[in-house]
Short mmCIF file of C-alpha atoms and ligand atoms in Angstrom, two decimals:
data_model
loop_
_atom_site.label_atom_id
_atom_site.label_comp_id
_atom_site.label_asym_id
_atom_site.label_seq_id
_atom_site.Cartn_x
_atom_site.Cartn_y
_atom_site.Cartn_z
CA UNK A 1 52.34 177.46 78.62
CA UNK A 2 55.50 176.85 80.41
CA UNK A 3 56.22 179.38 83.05
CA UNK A 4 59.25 182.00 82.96
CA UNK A 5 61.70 180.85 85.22
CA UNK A 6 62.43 184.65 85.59
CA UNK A 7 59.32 185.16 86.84
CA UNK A 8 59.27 182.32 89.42
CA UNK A 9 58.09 183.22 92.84
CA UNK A 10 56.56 181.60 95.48
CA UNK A 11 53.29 182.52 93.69
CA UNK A 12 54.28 179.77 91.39
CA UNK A 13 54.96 177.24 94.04
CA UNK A 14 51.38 178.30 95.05
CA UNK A 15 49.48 177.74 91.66
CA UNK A 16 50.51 174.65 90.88
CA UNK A 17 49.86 171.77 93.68
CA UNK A 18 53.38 169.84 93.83
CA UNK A 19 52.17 166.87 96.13
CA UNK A 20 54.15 163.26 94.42
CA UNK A 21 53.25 160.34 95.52
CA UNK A 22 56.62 160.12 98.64
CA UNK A 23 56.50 156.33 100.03
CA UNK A 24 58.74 155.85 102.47
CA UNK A 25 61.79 154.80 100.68
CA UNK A 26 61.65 158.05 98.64
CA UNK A 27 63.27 161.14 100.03
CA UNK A 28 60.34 163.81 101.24
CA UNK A 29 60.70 166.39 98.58
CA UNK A 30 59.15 168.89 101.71
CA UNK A 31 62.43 169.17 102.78
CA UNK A 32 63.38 172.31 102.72
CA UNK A 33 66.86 170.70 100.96
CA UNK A 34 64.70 170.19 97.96
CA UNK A 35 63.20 173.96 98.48
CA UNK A 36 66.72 174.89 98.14
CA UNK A 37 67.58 173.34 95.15
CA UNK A 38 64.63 174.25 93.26
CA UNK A 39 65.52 177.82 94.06
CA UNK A 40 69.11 177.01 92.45
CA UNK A 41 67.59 175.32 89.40
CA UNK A 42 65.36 178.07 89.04
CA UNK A 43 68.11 180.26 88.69
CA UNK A 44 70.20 178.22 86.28
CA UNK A 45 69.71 179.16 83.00
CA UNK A 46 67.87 175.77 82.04
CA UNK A 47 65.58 176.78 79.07
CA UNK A 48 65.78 175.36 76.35
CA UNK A 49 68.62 173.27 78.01
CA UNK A 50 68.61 169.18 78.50
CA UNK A 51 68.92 168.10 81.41
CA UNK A 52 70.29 164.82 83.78
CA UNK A 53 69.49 164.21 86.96
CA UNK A 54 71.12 161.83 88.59
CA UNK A 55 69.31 160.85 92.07
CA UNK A 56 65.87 161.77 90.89
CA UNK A 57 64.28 160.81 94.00
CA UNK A 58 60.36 161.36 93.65
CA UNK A 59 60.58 162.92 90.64
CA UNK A 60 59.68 166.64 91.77
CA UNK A 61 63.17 168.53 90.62
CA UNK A 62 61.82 166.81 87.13
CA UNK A 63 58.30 167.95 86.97
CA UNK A 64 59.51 171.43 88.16
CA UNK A 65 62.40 172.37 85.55
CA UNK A 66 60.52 171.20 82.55
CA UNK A 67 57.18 173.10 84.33
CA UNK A 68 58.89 175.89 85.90
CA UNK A 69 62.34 176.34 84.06
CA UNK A 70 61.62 175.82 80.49
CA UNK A 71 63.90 172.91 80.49
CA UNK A 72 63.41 170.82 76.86
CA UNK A 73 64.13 167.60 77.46
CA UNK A 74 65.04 166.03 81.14
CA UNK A 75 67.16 162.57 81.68
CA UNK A 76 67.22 161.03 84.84
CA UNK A 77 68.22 157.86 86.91
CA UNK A 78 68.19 156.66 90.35
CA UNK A 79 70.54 154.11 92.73
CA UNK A 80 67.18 152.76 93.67
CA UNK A 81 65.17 151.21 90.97
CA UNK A 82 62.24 152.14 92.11
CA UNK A 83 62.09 155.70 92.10
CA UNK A 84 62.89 156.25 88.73
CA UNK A 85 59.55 154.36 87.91
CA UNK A 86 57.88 156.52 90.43
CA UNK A 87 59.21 159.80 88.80
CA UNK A 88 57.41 158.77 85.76
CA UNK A 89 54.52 158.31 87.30
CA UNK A 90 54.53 161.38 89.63
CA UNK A 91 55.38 163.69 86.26
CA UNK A 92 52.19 162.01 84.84
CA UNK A 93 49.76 163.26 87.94
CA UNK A 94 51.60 166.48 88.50
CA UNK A 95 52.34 167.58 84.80
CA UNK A 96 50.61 165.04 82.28
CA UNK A 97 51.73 167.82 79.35
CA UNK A 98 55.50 167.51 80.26
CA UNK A 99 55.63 163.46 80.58
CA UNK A 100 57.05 163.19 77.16
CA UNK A 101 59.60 165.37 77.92
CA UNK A 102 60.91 163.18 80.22
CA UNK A 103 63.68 160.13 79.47
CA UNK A 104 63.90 157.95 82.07
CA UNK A 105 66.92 155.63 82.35
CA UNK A 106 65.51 152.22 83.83
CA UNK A 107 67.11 150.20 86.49
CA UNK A 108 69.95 150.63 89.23
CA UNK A 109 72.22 153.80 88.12
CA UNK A 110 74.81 154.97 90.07
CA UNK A 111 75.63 157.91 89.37
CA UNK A 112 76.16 157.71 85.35
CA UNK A 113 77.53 154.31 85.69
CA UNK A 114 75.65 152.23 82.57
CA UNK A 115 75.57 152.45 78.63
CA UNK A 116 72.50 153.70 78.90
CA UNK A 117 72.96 156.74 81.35
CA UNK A 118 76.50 157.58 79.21
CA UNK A 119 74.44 157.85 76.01
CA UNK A 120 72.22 160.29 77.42
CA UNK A 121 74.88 162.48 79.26
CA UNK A 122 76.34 162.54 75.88
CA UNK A 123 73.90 164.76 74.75
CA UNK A 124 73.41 166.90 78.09
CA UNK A 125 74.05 170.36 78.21
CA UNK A 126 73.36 170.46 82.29
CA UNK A 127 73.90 167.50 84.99
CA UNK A 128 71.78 168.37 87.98
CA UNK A 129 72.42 166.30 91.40
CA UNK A 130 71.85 166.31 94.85
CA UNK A 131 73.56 163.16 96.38
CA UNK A 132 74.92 161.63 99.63
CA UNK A 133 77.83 163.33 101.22
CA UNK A 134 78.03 161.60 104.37
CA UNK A 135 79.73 157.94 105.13
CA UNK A 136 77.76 155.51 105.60
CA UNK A 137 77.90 155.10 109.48
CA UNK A 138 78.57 151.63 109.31
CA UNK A 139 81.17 151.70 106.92
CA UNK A 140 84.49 150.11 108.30
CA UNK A 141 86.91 152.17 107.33
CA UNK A 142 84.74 155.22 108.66
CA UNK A 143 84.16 153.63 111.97
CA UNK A 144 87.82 153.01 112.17
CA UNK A 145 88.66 156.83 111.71
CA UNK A 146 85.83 157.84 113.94
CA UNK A 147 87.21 155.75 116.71
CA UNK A 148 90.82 156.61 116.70
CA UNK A 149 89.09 159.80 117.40
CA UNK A 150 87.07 158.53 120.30
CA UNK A 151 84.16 160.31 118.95
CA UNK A 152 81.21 157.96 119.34
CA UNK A 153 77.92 157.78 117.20
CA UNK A 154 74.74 159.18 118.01
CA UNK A 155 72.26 156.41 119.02
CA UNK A 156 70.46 154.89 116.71
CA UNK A 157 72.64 156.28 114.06
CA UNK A 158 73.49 152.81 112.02
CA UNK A 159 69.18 152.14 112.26
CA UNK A 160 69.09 151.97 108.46
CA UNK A 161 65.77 154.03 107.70
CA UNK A 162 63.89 152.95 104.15
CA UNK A 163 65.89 156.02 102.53
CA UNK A 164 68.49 155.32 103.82
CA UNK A 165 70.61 155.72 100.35
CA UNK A 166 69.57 159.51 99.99
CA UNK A 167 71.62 160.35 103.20
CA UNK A 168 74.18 158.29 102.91
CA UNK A 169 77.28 156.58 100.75
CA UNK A 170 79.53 153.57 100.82
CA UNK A 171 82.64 156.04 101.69
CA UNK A 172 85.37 153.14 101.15
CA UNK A 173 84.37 153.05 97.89
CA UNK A 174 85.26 156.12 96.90
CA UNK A 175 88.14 156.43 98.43
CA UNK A 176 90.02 156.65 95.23
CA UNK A 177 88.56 160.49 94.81
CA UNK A 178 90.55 163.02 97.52
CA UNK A 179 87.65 164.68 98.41
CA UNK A 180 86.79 161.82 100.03
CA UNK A 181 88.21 162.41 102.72
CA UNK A 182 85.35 165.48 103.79
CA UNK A 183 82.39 163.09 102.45
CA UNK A 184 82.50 164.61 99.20
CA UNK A 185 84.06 161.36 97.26
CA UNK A 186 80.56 160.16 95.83
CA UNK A 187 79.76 163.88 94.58
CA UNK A 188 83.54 164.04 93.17
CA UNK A 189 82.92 161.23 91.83
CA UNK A 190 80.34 162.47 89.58
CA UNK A 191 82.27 165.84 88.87
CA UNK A 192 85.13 163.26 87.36
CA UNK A 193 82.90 161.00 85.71
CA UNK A 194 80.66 164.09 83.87
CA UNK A 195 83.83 166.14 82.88
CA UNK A 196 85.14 162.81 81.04
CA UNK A 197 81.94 161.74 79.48
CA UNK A 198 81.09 165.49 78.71
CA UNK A 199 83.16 168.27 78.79
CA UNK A 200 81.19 171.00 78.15
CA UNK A 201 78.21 170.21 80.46
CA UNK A 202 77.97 172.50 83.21
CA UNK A 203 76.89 171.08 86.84
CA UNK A 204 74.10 172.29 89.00
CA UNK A 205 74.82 170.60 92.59
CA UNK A 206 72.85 170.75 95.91
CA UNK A 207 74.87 170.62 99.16
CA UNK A 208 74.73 170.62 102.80
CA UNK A 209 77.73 172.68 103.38
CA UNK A 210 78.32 171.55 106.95
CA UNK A 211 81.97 171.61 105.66
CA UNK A 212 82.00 175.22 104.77
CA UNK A 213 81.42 176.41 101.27
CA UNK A 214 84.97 177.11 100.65
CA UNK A 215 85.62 173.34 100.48
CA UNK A 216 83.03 172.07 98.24
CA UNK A 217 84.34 175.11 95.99
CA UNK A 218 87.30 173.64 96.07
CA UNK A 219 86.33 170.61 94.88
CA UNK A 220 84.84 172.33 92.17
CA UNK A 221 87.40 173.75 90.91
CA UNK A 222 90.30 170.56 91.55
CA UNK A 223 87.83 169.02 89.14
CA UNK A 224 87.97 171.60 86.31
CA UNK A 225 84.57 173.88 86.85
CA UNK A 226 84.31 177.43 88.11
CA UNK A 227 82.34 177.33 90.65
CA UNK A 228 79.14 179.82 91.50
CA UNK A 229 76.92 179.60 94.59
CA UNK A 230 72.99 180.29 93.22
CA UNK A 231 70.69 180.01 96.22
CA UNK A 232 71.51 179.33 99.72
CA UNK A 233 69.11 178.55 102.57
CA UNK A 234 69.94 177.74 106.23
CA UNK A 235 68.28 174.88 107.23
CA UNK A 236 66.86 172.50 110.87
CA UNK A 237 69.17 170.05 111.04
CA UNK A 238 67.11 167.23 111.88
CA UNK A 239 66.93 165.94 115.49
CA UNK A 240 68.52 162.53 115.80
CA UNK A 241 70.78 162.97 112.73
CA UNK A 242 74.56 162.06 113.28
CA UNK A 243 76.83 164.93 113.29
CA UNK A 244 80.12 162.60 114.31
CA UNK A 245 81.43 162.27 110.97
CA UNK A 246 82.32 166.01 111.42
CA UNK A 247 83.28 166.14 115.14
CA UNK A 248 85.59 163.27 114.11
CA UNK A 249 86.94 165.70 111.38
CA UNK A 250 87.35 168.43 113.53
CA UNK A 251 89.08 166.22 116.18
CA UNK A 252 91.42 164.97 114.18
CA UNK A 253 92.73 168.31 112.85
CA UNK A 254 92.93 169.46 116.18
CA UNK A 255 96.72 170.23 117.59
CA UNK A 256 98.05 169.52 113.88
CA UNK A 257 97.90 173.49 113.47
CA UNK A 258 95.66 173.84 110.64
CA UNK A 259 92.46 173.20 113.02
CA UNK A 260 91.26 176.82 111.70
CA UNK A 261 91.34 175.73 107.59
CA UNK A 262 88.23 173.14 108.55
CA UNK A 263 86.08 174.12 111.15
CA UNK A 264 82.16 172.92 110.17
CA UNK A 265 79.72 174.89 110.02
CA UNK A 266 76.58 174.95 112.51
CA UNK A 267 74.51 177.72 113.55
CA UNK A 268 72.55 178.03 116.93
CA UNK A 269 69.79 180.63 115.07
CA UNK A 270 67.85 180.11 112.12
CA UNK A 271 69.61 182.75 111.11
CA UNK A 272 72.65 181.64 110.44
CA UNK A 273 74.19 184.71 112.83
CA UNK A 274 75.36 182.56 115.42
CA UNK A 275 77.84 179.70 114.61
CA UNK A 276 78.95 176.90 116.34
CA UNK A 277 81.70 174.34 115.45
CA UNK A 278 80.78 170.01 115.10
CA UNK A 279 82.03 170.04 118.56
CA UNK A 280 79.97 172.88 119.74
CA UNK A 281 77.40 171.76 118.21
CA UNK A 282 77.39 168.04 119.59
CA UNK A 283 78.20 169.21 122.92
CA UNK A 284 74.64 170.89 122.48
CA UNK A 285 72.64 168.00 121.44
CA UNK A 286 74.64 165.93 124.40
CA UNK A 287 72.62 167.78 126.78
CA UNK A 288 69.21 168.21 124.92
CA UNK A 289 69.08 166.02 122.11
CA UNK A 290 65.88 167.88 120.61
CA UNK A 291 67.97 170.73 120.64
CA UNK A 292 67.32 172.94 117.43
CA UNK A 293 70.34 172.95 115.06
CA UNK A 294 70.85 174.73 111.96
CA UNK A 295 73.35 174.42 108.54
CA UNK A 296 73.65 176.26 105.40
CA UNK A 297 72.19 174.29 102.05
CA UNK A 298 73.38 175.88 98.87
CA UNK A 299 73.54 175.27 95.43
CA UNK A 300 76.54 175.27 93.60
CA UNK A 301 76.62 175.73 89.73
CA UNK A 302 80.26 174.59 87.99
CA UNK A 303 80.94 175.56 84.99
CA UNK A 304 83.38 173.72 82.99
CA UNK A 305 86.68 175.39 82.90
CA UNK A 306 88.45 175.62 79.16
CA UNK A 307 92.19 176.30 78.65
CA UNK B 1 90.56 146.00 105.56
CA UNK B 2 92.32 146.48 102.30
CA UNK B 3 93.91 149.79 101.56
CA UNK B 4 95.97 151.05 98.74
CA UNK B 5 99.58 152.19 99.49
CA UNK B 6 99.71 155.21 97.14
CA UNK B 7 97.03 157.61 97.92
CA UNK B 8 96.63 160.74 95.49
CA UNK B 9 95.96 164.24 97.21
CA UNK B 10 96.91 166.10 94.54
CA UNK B 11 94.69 169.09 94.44
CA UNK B 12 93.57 169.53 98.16
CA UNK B 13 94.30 172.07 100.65
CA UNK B 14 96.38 171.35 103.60
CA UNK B 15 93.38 170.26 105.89
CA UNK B 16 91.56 167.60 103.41
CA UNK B 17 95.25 166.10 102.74
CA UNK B 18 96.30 165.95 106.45
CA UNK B 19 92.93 164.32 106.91
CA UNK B 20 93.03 161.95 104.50
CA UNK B 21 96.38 160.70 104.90
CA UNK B 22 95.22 159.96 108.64
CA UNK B 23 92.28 158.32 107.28
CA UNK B 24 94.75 155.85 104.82
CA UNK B 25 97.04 155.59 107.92
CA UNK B 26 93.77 153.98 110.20
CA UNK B 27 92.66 151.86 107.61
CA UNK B 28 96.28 149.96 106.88
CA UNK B 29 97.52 147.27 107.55
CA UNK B 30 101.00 147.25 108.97
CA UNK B 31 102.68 146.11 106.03
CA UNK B 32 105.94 148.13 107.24
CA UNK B 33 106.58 150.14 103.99
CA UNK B 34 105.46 153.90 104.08
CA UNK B 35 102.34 154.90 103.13
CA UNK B 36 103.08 156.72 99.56
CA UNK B 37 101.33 160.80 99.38
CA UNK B 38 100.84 161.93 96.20
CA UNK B 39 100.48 165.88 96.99
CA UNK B 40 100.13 168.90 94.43
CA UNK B 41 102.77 171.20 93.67
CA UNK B 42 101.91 173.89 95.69
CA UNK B 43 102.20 171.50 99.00
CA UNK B 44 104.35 172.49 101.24
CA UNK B 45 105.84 169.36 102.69
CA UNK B 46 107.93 169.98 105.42
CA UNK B 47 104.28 171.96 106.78
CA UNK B 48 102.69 169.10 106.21
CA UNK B 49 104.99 166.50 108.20
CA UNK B 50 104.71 168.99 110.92
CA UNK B 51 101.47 168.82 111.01
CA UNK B 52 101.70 165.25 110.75
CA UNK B 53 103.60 164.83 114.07
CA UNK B 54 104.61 161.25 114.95
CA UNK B 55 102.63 159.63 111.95
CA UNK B 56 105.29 161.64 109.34
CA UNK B 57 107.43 158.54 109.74
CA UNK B 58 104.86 156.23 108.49
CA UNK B 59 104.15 158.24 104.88
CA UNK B 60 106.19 159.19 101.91
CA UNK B 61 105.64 162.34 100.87
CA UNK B 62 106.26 163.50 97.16
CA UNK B 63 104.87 165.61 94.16
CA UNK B 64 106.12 163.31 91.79
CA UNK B 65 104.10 159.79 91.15
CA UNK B 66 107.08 157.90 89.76
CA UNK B 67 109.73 158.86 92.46
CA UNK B 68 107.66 156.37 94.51
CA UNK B 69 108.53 153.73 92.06
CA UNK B 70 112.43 153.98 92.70
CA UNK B 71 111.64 154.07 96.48
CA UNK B 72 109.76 150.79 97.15
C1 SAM C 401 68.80 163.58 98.98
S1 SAM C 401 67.93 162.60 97.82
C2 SAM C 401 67.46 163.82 96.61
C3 SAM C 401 66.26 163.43 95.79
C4 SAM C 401 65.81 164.50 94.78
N1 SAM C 401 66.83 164.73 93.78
C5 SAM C 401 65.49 165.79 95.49
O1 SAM C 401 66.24 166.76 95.34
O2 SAM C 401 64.45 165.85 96.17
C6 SAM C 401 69.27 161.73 97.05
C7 SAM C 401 68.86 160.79 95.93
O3 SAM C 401 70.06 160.25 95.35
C8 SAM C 401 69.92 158.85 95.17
N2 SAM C 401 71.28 158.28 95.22
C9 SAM C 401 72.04 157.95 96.30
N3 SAM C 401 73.22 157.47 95.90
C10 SAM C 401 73.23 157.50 94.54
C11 SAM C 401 74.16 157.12 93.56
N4 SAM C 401 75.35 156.59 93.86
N5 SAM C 401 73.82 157.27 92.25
C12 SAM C 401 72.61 157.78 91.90
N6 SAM C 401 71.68 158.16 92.80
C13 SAM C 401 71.98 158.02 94.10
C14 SAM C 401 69.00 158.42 96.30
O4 SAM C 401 68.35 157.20 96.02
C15 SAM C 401 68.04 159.60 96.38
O5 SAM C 401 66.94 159.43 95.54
#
């Protein structure tokens, strides 16, 4: 028996053991970003509903909606290869009754970007993603920006961990999509690419909204979907992550008058009572870089907008 | 580091287009032509080149895609 997403609690979390296989290039689905999105998903209306994710990671968001939200059928697809393979498996240990519920799409996706994925998205009545929506440090163009600021990056920062790809994107690339220019082009990207392929799929998105909510609204609706925040969670940000793709937006709004439209969003309690701006907030981890940090994760359903 | 001349910015606020256009301006090459701006409707422009400072001589501002066609 599937469970009633209307009656999911954390008693639910508790009955069922949700511990996937996570090597080290997989993102850790402990994080409470994941929490956060299952709380979203749980919320979303999915049963009975197919379902794409794109970015599957370990697999987890897939074993839970068809488990937990009543979700028929679930598509998914991964940048990295390898996790889409380990999905599969993972379903099989932590739900062998849902496996065949699940159509994997083999091989390097991004985003929707193959035959294959468009087929399936075709005939999906929700896209579900949680994605990169920071630069890649390294990136050129990025670095370029960040330096006519004279904001510099945290140590260690370009160290290219083995998931690497869940944190971060190739920002050039995208650079076609105005949203972009906040670290939302690979995300906007996606919005685009599902509203062509199909129009009356709705969008259930994860974000850290280090940019403010009002922006990735925004976004939202520039694309054509009404957006709807469903759960929201503040969140550690971990020690040692970069923060100077923000201070770099926040310095170069400053003395151009419309400093106060973008000022990220940091808080100094768990709380979320207490914020601080990317500046604050780096000045902070200048002098005690184990310093805890905190940011807002929400979900973000869109709902396709028809004139 | 290659970096179209038209940029589109059509549909975002004031901050994400003042950003981006700074972002296009970094990344350029000094080809000596303007920087095109594809803004929305609703942009106000002279706001914007304020806001811009000394880098509103570099860009061409305009709500309409083809005007930029009869300028370079
Ligand atoms: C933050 S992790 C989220 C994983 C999982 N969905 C979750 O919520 O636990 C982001 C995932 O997106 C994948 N990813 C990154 N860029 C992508 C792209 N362009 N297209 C598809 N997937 C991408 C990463 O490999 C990673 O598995």
């Amino acid at each position: 028996m599937l469970e009633d997403p209307a009656k999911e609690s954390s008693e639910t979390h508790r009955r069922y053991a949700n511990t996937p296989e996570t090597p080290d290039f997989a993102f850790d689905p402990e994080d409470p970003w994941t929490q956060t999105f299952q709380e979203g998903l749980a919320r979303a209306d999915l049963r009975g509903k197919t379902v794409y994710e794109v970015g599957v990671g370990t697999g987890i968001n897939v074993a839970f909606i068809l488990r937990n939200c009543g979700a028929a059928r679930v598509y998914g697809s991964d940048l990295d290869p390898r996790l889409v393979v380990l999905a599969e498996s993972n379903l099989r240990s932590l739900s062998p009754q849902h496996a065949a519920y699940f159509e994997p799409v083999h091989g390097s996706v991004s985003l929707i970007d193959t035959d294959a994925a468009r087929a399936k998205i075709d005939k999906t009545d929700v896209v579900i993603a949680c994605i990169p929506q920071v630069g890649e440090p390294s990136d050129e163009r990025l670095t370029a920006f960040r330096e006519a600021q004279s904001v510099k990056l945290a140590k260690g920062a370009e160290d290219e961990a083995e998931d690497h790809i869940a944190h971060y994107y190739p920002w050039s690339l995208f650079d076609e999509y105005p949203y972009n220019s906040v670290g939302l082009g690979l995300n906007e990207a996606l919005m685009r690419r599902v509203r062509q392929q199909a129009p009356h799929a709705q969008l259930v998105m994860n974000f850290g909204c280090r940019i403010g909510t009002e922006i990735i609204c925004e976004c939202f609706e520039a694309n054509g979907y009404k957006p709807e925040k469903i759960a929201s969670k503040i969140v550690l940000q971990h020690a040692g992550t970069d923060i100077s793709f923000f201070v770099t937006l926040e310095k170069a709004l400053s003395g151009t008058n419309l400093e106060k439209q973008l000022v990220c969003k940091f808080y100094s309690d768990p709380d979320g009572k207490k914020p601080l701006s990317a500046t604050e907030a780096q000045n902070l981890i200048d002098m005690d870089p184990e310093v805890a940090l905190y940011h807002e994760v929400a979900v973000i359903r869109g709902i396709p907008i028809t004139n | 580091m290659q970096v179209s001349n038209t940029i589109d910015c059509n549909g975002l606020s004031p901050a994400p287009t003042l950003l981006r256009i700074m972002q296009a301006l970094v990344g350029r090459d000094d080809c000596g032509a303007p920087l095109n701006v594809l803004v929305g409707s609703d942009c106000n422009c002279d706001r914007l080149a304020a806001s811009l400072g000394p880098l509103a001589g570099d860009v061409q501002l305009s709500h309409n895609i083809r005007q930029f066609a009869s300028i370079n």
